[in-house]
Short mmCIF file of C-alpha atoms and ligand atoms in Angstrom, two decimals:
data_model
loop_
_atom_site.label_atom_id
_atom_site.label_comp_id
_atom_site.label_asym_id
_atom_site.label_seq_id
_atom_site.Cartn_x
_atom_site.Cartn_y
_atom_site.Cartn_z
CA MET A 1 0.00 0.00 0.00
CA ILE A 2 1.24 3.48 -0.87
CA SER A 3 1.96 5.89 1.94
CA ILE A 4 2.89 9.55 1.69
CA ASP A 5 5.27 11.28 4.07
CA LEU A 6 5.02 15.06 4.08
CA LYS A 7 7.43 15.81 6.97
CA GLY A 8 9.91 17.09 4.39
CA ILE A 9 7.71 20.02 3.38
CA SER A 10 6.74 21.23 6.86
CA LYS A 11 9.66 23.68 7.02
CA PHE A 12 8.44 25.30 3.78
CA VAL A 13 4.64 25.10 3.91
CA PRO A 14 2.66 26.04 7.06
CA GLN A 15 -0.03 23.51 8.03
CA ALA A 16 -2.80 26.08 7.39
CA THR A 17 -1.59 26.53 3.80
CA LEU A 18 -1.42 22.79 3.30
CA ASP A 19 -5.00 22.50 4.61
CA GLU A 20 -6.12 25.11 2.05
CA TYR A 21 -4.47 23.15 -0.75
CA THR A 22 -6.00 19.93 0.55
CA LYS A 23 -9.44 21.52 0.05
CA LYS A 24 -8.43 22.57 -3.47
CA ALA A 25 -7.23 19.04 -4.17
CA GLU A 26 -10.57 17.65 -2.93
CA ASN A 27 -12.33 19.95 -5.38
CA GLY A 28 -9.95 18.74 -8.08
CA LEU A 29 -10.92 15.16 -7.27
CA ASP A 30 -14.61 16.11 -7.55
CA THR A 31 -13.91 17.62 -10.95
CA VAL A 32 -12.15 14.46 -12.15
CA LEU A 33 -14.67 11.98 -10.75
CA GLY A 34 -17.68 14.08 -11.69
CA GLY A 35 -16.38 14.59 -15.23
CA LYS A 36 -16.95 18.32 -14.78
CA GLY A 37 -13.69 19.74 -16.08
CA ALA A 38 -12.01 20.51 -19.39
CA GLY A 39 -11.03 17.43 -21.37
CA ASN A 40 -13.76 15.35 -19.73
CA ASP A 41 -14.11 13.25 -22.87
CA PHE A 42 -10.72 11.73 -21.93
CA LEU A 43 -11.61 10.31 -18.53
CA GLY A 44 -11.85 6.67 -19.58
CA TRP A 45 -8.75 5.83 -17.49
CA VAL A 46 -10.52 6.74 -14.21
CA ASN A 47 -12.57 3.53 -14.03
CA LEU A 48 -10.31 1.45 -16.23
CA PRO A 49 -8.92 -0.81 -13.45
CA SER A 50 -12.36 -1.83 -12.15
CA GLU A 51 -13.93 -2.07 -15.59
CA ILE A 52 -11.25 -3.95 -17.45
CA ASP A 53 -12.75 -7.13 -18.85
CA GLU A 54 -11.31 -10.58 -18.33
CA ASN A 55 -11.15 -11.09 -22.13
CA THR A 56 -8.57 -8.33 -22.55
CA ILE A 57 -6.32 -9.88 -19.89
CA ASN A 58 -6.79 -13.36 -21.40
CA SER A 59 -6.11 -12.19 -24.96
CA CYS A 60 -2.88 -10.47 -23.88
CA ASN A 61 -1.77 -13.58 -21.97
CA SER A 62 -2.62 -15.85 -24.87
CA ILE A 63 -0.38 -13.87 -27.28
CA ALA A 64 2.34 -13.94 -24.61
CA ASP A 65 1.99 -17.76 -24.38
CA LYS A 66 1.96 -18.14 -28.17
CA TRP A 67 5.18 -16.17 -28.65
CA LYS A 68 7.06 -17.64 -25.66
CA GLY A 69 9.69 -19.96 -27.11
CA PHE A 70 8.51 -19.12 -30.64
CA VAL A 71 10.40 -15.81 -30.94
CA ASP A 72 13.58 -14.56 -29.24
CA VAL A 73 12.75 -10.87 -29.39
CA VAL A 74 9.58 -8.79 -29.47
CA VAL A 75 9.99 -5.22 -30.70
CA MET A 76 7.53 -2.76 -29.19
CA VAL A 77 7.03 0.03 -31.70
CA GLY A 78 5.59 3.20 -30.18
CA ILE A 79 6.43 6.59 -28.73
CA GLY A 80 5.40 8.62 -25.66
CA GLY A 81 2.41 7.06 -23.95
CA SER A 82 2.54 4.21 -26.44
CA TYR A 83 5.69 2.71 -24.88
CA LEU A 84 6.80 4.48 -21.71
CA GLY A 85 4.36 2.82 -19.30
CA ALA A 86 5.19 -0.67 -20.52
CA LYS A 87 8.92 0.02 -20.40
CA ALA A 88 8.64 1.50 -16.89
CA VAL A 89 6.92 -1.64 -15.57
CA ILE A 90 9.11 -4.14 -17.44
CA GLU A 91 12.32 -2.44 -16.25
CA ALA A 92 11.03 -2.20 -12.68
CA LEU A 93 10.06 -5.87 -12.48
CA GLY A 94 12.70 -7.50 -14.64
CA HIS A 95 16.21 -8.80 -14.05
CA ALA A 96 18.63 -5.90 -14.44
CA PHE A 97 21.23 -7.85 -16.43
CA ASN A 98 19.41 -10.61 -18.32
CA LEU A 99 18.32 -9.76 -21.85
CA SER A 100 15.08 -11.62 -21.14
CA LYS A 101 13.66 -9.69 -18.24
CA LYS A 102 12.01 -12.90 -17.06
CA GLU A 103 13.58 -16.32 -17.59
CA GLY A 104 12.22 -18.08 -20.68
CA CYS A 105 10.39 -15.04 -22.07
CA PRO A 106 11.36 -13.08 -25.18
CA GLN A 107 13.66 -10.12 -24.91
CA ILE A 108 11.76 -6.86 -25.30
CA LEU A 109 13.23 -4.12 -27.48
CA TYR A 110 11.78 -0.73 -28.33
CA ALA A 111 11.61 1.12 -31.64
CA GLY A 112 9.70 4.02 -33.11
CA ASN A 113 10.60 6.25 -30.17
CA ASN A 114 13.24 8.19 -32.12
CA ILE A 115 14.22 8.84 -35.76
CA SER A 116 17.90 7.94 -35.48
CA GLU A 117 19.24 6.15 -38.55
CA ASP A 118 22.00 4.51 -36.49
CA TYR A 119 19.41 3.14 -34.06
CA ALA A 120 17.36 1.72 -36.94
CA ALA A 121 20.40 0.18 -38.67
CA GLU A 122 21.76 -1.40 -35.52
CA LEU A 123 18.34 -2.72 -34.51
CA LEU A 124 17.89 -4.38 -37.92
CA ASP A 125 21.42 -5.76 -37.64
CA TYR A 126 20.69 -7.20 -34.18
CA LEU A 127 17.40 -8.71 -35.34
CA SER A 128 18.98 -10.30 -38.42
CA MET A 129 20.35 -13.12 -36.21
CA ARG A 130 17.13 -13.58 -34.25
CA LYS A 131 13.52 -14.66 -34.59
CA PHE A 132 11.40 -11.65 -33.79
CA ALA A 133 7.85 -10.37 -33.60
CA ILE A 134 6.41 -6.85 -33.55
CA VAL A 135 3.80 -5.09 -31.45
CA VAL A 136 3.03 -1.78 -33.12
CA ILE A 137 1.23 0.74 -30.92
CA SER A 138 -0.20 4.10 -31.94
CA LYS A 139 -3.46 5.54 -30.71
CA SER A 140 -3.75 8.07 -33.50
CA GLY A 141 -2.24 5.61 -35.95
CA THR A 142 -0.54 8.51 -37.70
CA THR A 143 2.54 9.25 -35.59
CA THR A 144 5.63 9.54 -37.79
CA GLU A 145 8.27 7.91 -35.57
CA PRO A 146 6.49 4.56 -35.04
CA ALA A 147 5.17 4.57 -38.62
CA ILE A 148 8.74 4.76 -39.99
CA ALA A 149 10.05 2.07 -37.63
CA PHE A 150 7.12 -0.20 -38.39
CA ARG A 151 7.58 0.09 -42.12
CA LEU A 152 11.28 -0.87 -41.77
CA LEU A 153 10.62 -3.79 -39.41
CA LYS A 154 7.58 -5.11 -41.25
CA ASN A 155 9.47 -5.14 -44.56
CA ASP A 156 12.38 -6.92 -42.90
CA LEU A 157 10.08 -9.52 -41.34
CA GLU A 158 8.23 -10.12 -44.62
CA LYS A 159 11.49 -10.48 -46.58
CA ARG A 160 12.80 -13.05 -44.12
CA PHE A 161 9.69 -15.10 -43.43
CA GLY A 162 7.21 -14.22 -46.16
CA LYS A 163 4.06 -12.16 -45.83
CA ARG A 164 1.89 -14.90 -44.39
CA ALA A 165 4.33 -15.92 -41.62
CA ALA A 166 5.07 -12.26 -40.88
CA LYS A 167 1.37 -11.71 -40.22
CA GLU A 168 1.53 -14.26 -37.39
CA ARG A 169 4.25 -12.17 -35.77
CA ILE A 170 2.61 -8.77 -35.85
CA VAL A 171 0.03 -7.35 -33.46
CA ALA A 172 -1.34 -3.81 -33.81
CA ILE A 173 -2.80 -1.68 -31.01
CA THR A 174 -4.65 1.37 -32.27
CA ASP A 175 -7.92 3.25 -32.64
CA LYS A 176 -11.05 1.22 -33.32
CA SER A 177 -11.88 2.89 -36.63
CA LYS A 178 -9.49 5.60 -37.79
CA GLY A 179 -5.83 6.27 -38.60
CA ALA A 180 -3.34 4.80 -41.06
CA LEU A 181 -2.37 2.01 -38.66
CA HIS A 182 -5.99 0.93 -38.33
CA THR A 183 -6.35 0.84 -42.13
CA LEU A 184 -3.09 -1.05 -42.56
CA ALA A 185 -3.86 -3.58 -39.82
CA THR A 186 -7.34 -4.25 -41.21
CA GLN A 187 -6.05 -4.63 -44.75
CA GLU A 188 -3.20 -6.95 -43.74
CA GLY A 189 -5.36 -8.91 -41.28
CA TYR A 190 -3.21 -8.38 -38.19
CA GLU A 191 -4.48 -9.33 -34.78
CA THR A 192 -5.56 -5.99 -33.31
CA PHE A 193 -6.34 -4.49 -29.93
CA VAL A 194 -8.28 -1.28 -29.54
CA ILE A 195 -7.29 1.73 -27.43
CA PRO A 196 -10.50 3.20 -26.02
CA ASP A 197 -11.42 6.60 -27.49
CA ASN A 198 -11.65 8.18 -24.06
CA VAL A 199 -8.17 7.17 -22.86
CA GLY A 200 -5.26 9.42 -23.88
CA GLY A 201 -1.84 7.98 -24.69
CA ARG A 202 -0.10 8.88 -21.44
CA PHE A 203 -2.99 7.41 -19.40
CA SER A 204 -3.12 4.18 -21.40
CA VAL A 205 -0.72 1.83 -19.61
CA LEU A 206 -3.62 -0.17 -18.11
CA THR A 207 -5.09 -0.83 -21.58
CA PRO A 208 -3.51 -3.33 -24.03
CA VAL A 209 -0.96 -0.56 -24.80
CA GLY A 210 0.82 -1.48 -21.58
CA LEU A 211 -0.73 -4.80 -20.69
CA LEU A 212 0.27 -6.70 -23.83
CA PRO A 213 3.99 -5.80 -23.73
CA ILE A 214 4.11 -6.44 -19.97
CA ALA A 215 2.45 -9.85 -20.41
CA ILE A 216 4.84 -10.74 -23.25
CA ALA A 217 7.78 -9.81 -21.02
CA GLY A 218 6.47 -12.44 -18.57
CA PHE A 219 4.80 -10.42 -15.85
CA ASP A 220 1.45 -10.81 -14.12
CA ILE A 221 -0.90 -8.24 -15.63
CA LYS A 222 -3.83 -9.43 -13.54
CA ALA A 223 -1.95 -8.49 -10.36
CA LEU A 224 -0.98 -5.15 -11.92
CA VAL A 225 -4.64 -4.36 -12.63
CA GLU A 226 -5.67 -5.58 -9.16
CA GLY A 227 -3.18 -3.14 -7.62
CA ALA A 228 -4.59 -0.31 -9.72
CA CYS A 229 -8.12 -1.35 -8.72
CA GLU A 230 -7.20 -1.19 -5.05
CA MET A 231 -5.82 2.32 -5.57
CA GLN A 232 -8.92 3.33 -7.57
CA LYS A 233 -10.98 2.58 -4.44
CA ASN A 234 -8.58 4.42 -2.11
CA CYS A 235 -8.40 7.48 -4.31
CA ALA A 236 -12.14 7.85 -4.83
CA VAL A 237 -12.82 9.13 -1.32
CA LYS A 238 -12.49 12.64 -0.01
CA ALA A 239 -11.02 11.57 3.31
CA ALA A 240 -7.72 11.73 5.15
CA GLY A 241 -5.46 9.06 3.82
CA ASN A 242 -6.34 9.50 0.14
CA PRO A 243 -2.75 9.54 -1.13
CA ALA A 244 -3.65 11.30 -4.40
CA ILE A 245 -5.19 14.22 -2.52
CA GLU A 246 -2.23 14.38 -0.15
CA TYR A 247 0.30 14.40 -2.99
CA ALA A 248 -1.60 16.81 -5.26
CA ALA A 249 -2.12 19.22 -2.34
CA ALA A 250 1.52 19.04 -1.24
CA ARG A 251 3.08 19.55 -4.67
CA ASN A 252 0.82 22.49 -5.49
CA ALA A 253 1.41 24.07 -2.07
CA VAL A 254 5.16 23.77 -2.58
CA HIS A 255 4.88 25.09 -6.14
CA ALA A 256 3.15 28.19 -4.73
CA GLN A 257 6.45 28.87 -2.86
CA LYS A 258 8.11 29.48 -6.25
CA LYS A 259 9.36 25.92 -6.61
CA ASP A 260 8.72 25.39 -10.31
CA VAL A 261 10.64 22.15 -10.83
CA GLU A 262 9.67 18.79 -9.35
CA ILE A 263 12.33 16.11 -9.40
CA LEU A 264 11.18 12.52 -9.15
CA VAL A 265 13.86 10.72 -7.18
CA ASN A 266 14.53 7.02 -6.94
CA PHE A 267 17.17 5.09 -5.04
CA ASN A 268 16.80 2.01 -7.24
CA PRO A 269 17.93 2.04 -10.88
CA LYS A 270 15.04 -0.28 -11.75
CA LEU A 271 12.82 2.80 -11.40
CA GLN A 272 14.66 4.94 -13.95
CA TYR A 273 11.98 4.40 -16.61
CA PHE A 274 9.23 4.93 -14.08
CA GLY A 275 10.68 8.43 -13.88
CA GLU A 276 10.49 8.73 -17.67
CA TRP A 277 6.84 7.62 -17.68
CA TRP A 278 6.02 10.05 -14.85
CA LYS A 279 7.74 12.94 -16.67
CA GLN A 280 5.57 12.43 -19.73
CA LEU A 281 2.42 12.06 -17.64
CA TYR A 282 2.99 15.27 -15.71
CA GLY A 283 4.83 17.25 -18.40
CA GLU A 284 2.23 16.78 -21.12
CA SER A 285 -0.69 17.08 -18.75
CA GLU A 286 0.33 20.22 -16.88
CA GLY A 287 2.74 22.17 -19.05
CA LYS A 288 0.45 24.49 -20.98
CA ASP A 289 -0.98 28.00 -21.05
CA GLY A 290 2.26 29.28 -19.49
CA LYS A 291 1.63 27.12 -16.40
CA GLY A 292 2.87 23.89 -14.88
CA ILE A 293 5.52 22.34 -12.66
CA PHE A 294 8.50 21.22 -14.77
CA PRO A 295 9.01 17.47 -14.20
CA ALA A 296 12.57 16.16 -13.98
CA SER A 297 13.94 12.89 -12.66
CA VAL A 298 17.13 11.58 -11.09
CA ASN A 299 18.52 8.21 -10.06
CA PHE A 300 20.23 8.33 -6.68
CA THR A 301 22.81 7.73 -5.49
CA THR A 302 24.16 7.73 -9.09
CA ASP A 303 23.10 11.30 -9.86
CA LEU A 304 24.22 12.64 -6.47
CA HIS A 305 27.61 12.58 -8.15
CA SER A 306 26.39 14.64 -11.10
CA MET A 307 23.24 16.58 -10.21
CA GLY A 308 23.70 16.55 -6.43
CA GLN A 309 25.71 19.77 -6.38
CA PHE A 310 22.99 21.73 -8.21
CA ILE A 311 20.15 20.28 -6.18
CA GLN A 312 21.97 21.06 -2.91
CA ASP A 313 23.28 24.46 -3.80
CA GLY A 314 22.19 25.85 -7.18
CA THR A 315 19.19 28.04 -8.12
CA ARG A 316 16.53 27.38 -5.46
CA MET A 317 13.69 26.43 -7.79
CA MET A 318 13.04 22.76 -7.13
CA PHE A 319 11.45 20.26 -4.81
CA GLU A 320 11.80 16.51 -4.73
CA THR A 321 9.33 13.65 -4.74
CA SER A 322 11.10 10.46 -3.74
CA VAL A 323 9.57 7.14 -4.76
CA LEU A 324 10.92 4.72 -2.17
CA VAL A 325 10.70 0.96 -2.18
CA ASP A 326 10.66 -0.14 1.45
CA ASN A 327 11.86 -3.73 0.94
CA ALA A 328 14.50 -4.91 -1.52
CA LYS A 329 13.84 -8.19 -3.33
CA ASN A 330 17.31 -9.60 -2.71
CA GLU A 331 19.75 -9.71 0.18
CA VAL A 332 23.45 -8.87 -0.20
CA LYS A 333 25.59 -8.30 2.90
CA ILE A 334 28.96 -6.60 3.29
CA GLU A 335 31.53 -9.08 4.58
CA GLU A 336 34.18 -8.50 7.24
CA ASP A 337 37.67 -8.20 5.72
CA LEU A 338 40.66 -9.05 7.89
CA GLN A 339 42.96 -6.49 6.32
CA ASN A 340 40.29 -3.78 6.03
CA LEU A 341 42.44 -1.88 3.53
CA ASP A 342 39.37 -0.10 2.16
CA GLY A 343 38.33 0.90 5.69
CA LEU A 344 34.85 -0.52 5.19
CA ASN A 345 34.70 -2.86 8.18
CA PHE A 346 32.36 -0.42 9.93
CA LEU A 347 29.76 -1.63 7.42
CA ALA A 348 30.48 -5.35 7.89
CA GLY A 349 27.33 -7.41 8.45
CA LYS A 350 25.07 -4.71 7.01
CA ARG A 351 22.84 -5.26 4.00
CA VAL A 352 23.55 -3.04 0.99
CA GLU A 353 19.97 -1.79 1.26
CA GLU A 354 20.59 -0.56 4.84
CA ILE A 355 23.41 1.60 3.50
CA ASN A 356 21.18 2.81 0.65
CA LYS A 357 18.54 3.74 3.21
CA MET A 358 21.02 5.83 5.19
CA ALA A 359 22.13 7.51 1.96
CA GLN A 360 18.48 8.30 1.28
CA ILE A 361 17.79 9.74 4.75
CA GLY A 362 21.06 11.69 4.68
CA THR A 363 20.28 13.11 1.24
CA ARG A 364 16.75 14.12 2.19
CA LEU A 365 17.94 15.98 5.30
CA ALA A 366 20.78 17.65 3.42
CA HIS A 367 18.47 18.77 0.62
CA ILE A 368 15.87 20.09 3.07
CA ASP A 369 18.67 22.05 4.78
CA GLY A 370 19.61 23.33 1.33
CA GLY A 371 16.08 24.62 0.67
CA VAL A 372 14.64 21.67 -1.26
CA PRO A 373 11.25 20.51 0.06
CA ASN A 374 10.79 16.75 -0.04
CA ILE A 375 7.70 14.58 -0.48
CA GLU A 376 8.09 10.84 0.08
CA VAL A 377 5.96 8.23 -1.68
CA HIS A 378 6.53 4.78 -0.19
CA ILE A 379 5.67 1.42 -1.67
CA GLU A 380 6.21 -1.87 0.12
CA LYS A 381 8.10 -3.71 -2.62
CA LEU A 382 8.62 -3.80 -6.36
CA ASP A 383 5.98 -6.17 -7.65
CA GLU A 384 3.02 -6.02 -10.03
CA GLN A 385 0.48 -5.17 -7.32
CA ASN A 386 2.51 -2.24 -5.96
CA LEU A 387 3.33 -0.90 -9.42
CA GLY A 388 -0.35 -1.04 -10.38
CA GLU A 389 -1.12 1.02 -7.28
CA LEU A 390 1.64 3.50 -8.06
CA ILE A 391 0.52 3.96 -11.66
CA TYR A 392 -3.09 4.69 -10.78
CA PHE A 393 -2.05 6.92 -7.87
CA PHE A 394 0.13 9.11 -10.10
CA GLU A 395 -2.53 9.21 -12.83
CA ILE A 396 -5.35 10.41 -10.61
CA ALA A 397 -3.07 12.83 -8.74
CA CYS A 398 -2.11 14.21 -12.15
CA GLY A 399 -5.74 14.81 -13.14
CA ILE A 400 -6.40 16.52 -9.78
CA SER A 401 -3.23 18.63 -10.02
CA GLY A 402 -3.96 19.71 -13.57
CA TYR A 403 -7.33 21.06 -12.52
CA MET A 404 -5.75 22.76 -9.48
CA LEU A 405 -3.34 24.51 -11.85
CA GLY A 406 -6.25 25.56 -14.06
CA VAL A 407 -5.30 23.67 -17.20
CA ASN A 408 -6.92 20.93 -19.27
CA PRO A 409 -4.76 17.96 -18.19
CA PHE A 410 -5.91 15.75 -21.05
CA ASN A 411 -4.83 17.55 -24.22
CA GLN A 412 -1.36 18.24 -25.66
CA PRO A 413 -1.69 21.00 -28.25
CA GLY A 414 1.97 22.00 -27.88
CA VAL A 415 3.17 18.69 -29.31
CA GLU A 416 1.84 19.62 -32.75
CA ALA A 417 4.22 22.57 -33.36
CA TYR A 418 7.35 20.54 -34.15
CA LYS A 419 5.35 18.11 -36.28
CA LYS A 420 3.99 20.92 -38.44
CA ASN A 421 7.50 22.27 -39.06
CA MET A 422 8.94 18.81 -39.74
CA PHE A 423 6.21 18.00 -42.27
CA ALA A 424 6.69 21.39 -43.94
CA LEU A 425 10.44 20.77 -44.20
CA LEU A 426 9.82 17.29 -45.63
CA ASN A 427 7.30 18.62 -48.20
CA LYS A 428 4.48 16.42 -46.92
CA PRO A 429 1.45 16.75 -49.21
CA GLY A 430 -0.99 19.21 -47.67
CA TYR A 431 1.80 21.34 -46.13
CA GLU A 432 2.68 23.35 -49.28
CA LYS A 433 1.98 26.77 -47.72
CA GLU A 434 3.88 25.91 -44.52
CA SER A 435 6.79 24.59 -46.63
CA GLU A 436 7.06 27.87 -48.45
CA GLU A 437 6.93 29.85 -45.20
CA ILE A 438 9.43 27.76 -43.27
CA LYS A 439 12.00 27.75 -46.07
CA LYS A 440 12.17 31.54 -45.82
CA ARG A 441 13.35 31.14 -42.24
CA LEU A 442 16.30 28.88 -43.06
O1 PA5 B 501 -0.06 11.20 -24.31
C1 PA5 B 501 -0.16 11.32 -25.51
O2 PA5 B 501 -1.27 11.41 -26.06
C2 PA5 B 501 1.05 11.33 -26.43
O3 PA5 B 501 2.22 11.49 -25.77
C3 PA5 B 501 1.08 10.06 -27.25
O4 PA5 B 501 1.18 8.95 -26.39
C4 PA5 B 501 2.26 10.01 -28.23
O5 PA5 B 501 2.35 11.20 -28.94
C5 PA5 B 501 2.08 8.85 -29.20
O6 PA5 B 501 0.89 8.99 -29.90
P1 PA5 B 501 0.23 7.81 -30.69
O7 PA5 B 501 -0.05 6.70 -29.75
O8 PA5 B 501 -1.00 8.41 -31.29
O9 PA5 B 501 1.21 7.38 -31.77
#
């Protein structure tokens, strides 16, 4: 179960102010649950955990079973919300050093999240020695990055195995009726999953967008959804102990003290991609109309040796939210050494995690002393249930926070600007006027 510790903001935010923000967060929750705010046609994620049907879970698991042992690698093609959630969960749950994150399951690779030619060439090179399958994910079905990667991979698969066999190794996840990917998948007869209309990309990890890749990687998607369901219940009430209200209130109260940057901190490298998922969720949801808290992320203690100086002592503009896993999965102890040349015998007999914990407490106190408020989000351990809880918690807190900031948390108009310029520069049909204009600026 998630618990929130707000002791690290008490020096910066008086209790009365926090109480005010708690009321605002409760109103934000009403707006989300009542579907009363801007973007309310994108609230399908709110009841997703409790409404998910058994068939979806079973279909994802049956593809996972079919491909286990049949292919060595599955390439997940997608960008933004169409891959980050799956990658966050797979990295958090999987073995850090095995290519297969879970013994006996295919290795998961990602494509379509960049337009680097070197990446594409080296991926095709790597796949040339391996049996692979593709899951192509795009809600709009028109996003350039995954469309390019899919064309390259599909052609490669068809050349190697023939069109008919390739079809058995491709699954598409997209809109139910529109977009180029929908047309292509229907025409080619690929097995297809639908992304509900009312669930935006960055809120879609608990749909097949996240569930299928996570199942293929070998993890228990039923437990993930059960965790989210548990959190859905906890976050639906306007009472003390609703962690989403506590977090949304705290981060907005701290932001009001001119802290414009929120850094998501972990002390476990398995959570690095959880930070990436969280940055997209909060960045795209809140950063608009000249408003928002800029989301950043760090991996400690690694980044204490790179970003630590700035966080401790640089421009005072940030606060931290630490996602802390209370119990490590494994046990490694420091041994006594007779010679003690490294001077580490004072740690002998301690678990590595005990030392990590002291680093975490020491860092938090140092950063608070340095003017960095700290919110702690605790989970018991890294498993499917806890990650499901964490995902839903951050999603609903994001909806609440967006409304507290006065923005529509469910659109992303700013993302279109670079696309328009890129299409104009590439002379995409329909962009003739923009092409002419942009060329004058070069
Ligand atoms: O949250 C969002 O809507 C976006 O970040 C999308 O996930 C991202 O742009 C990918 O879009 P699509 O799934 O339509 O290819």
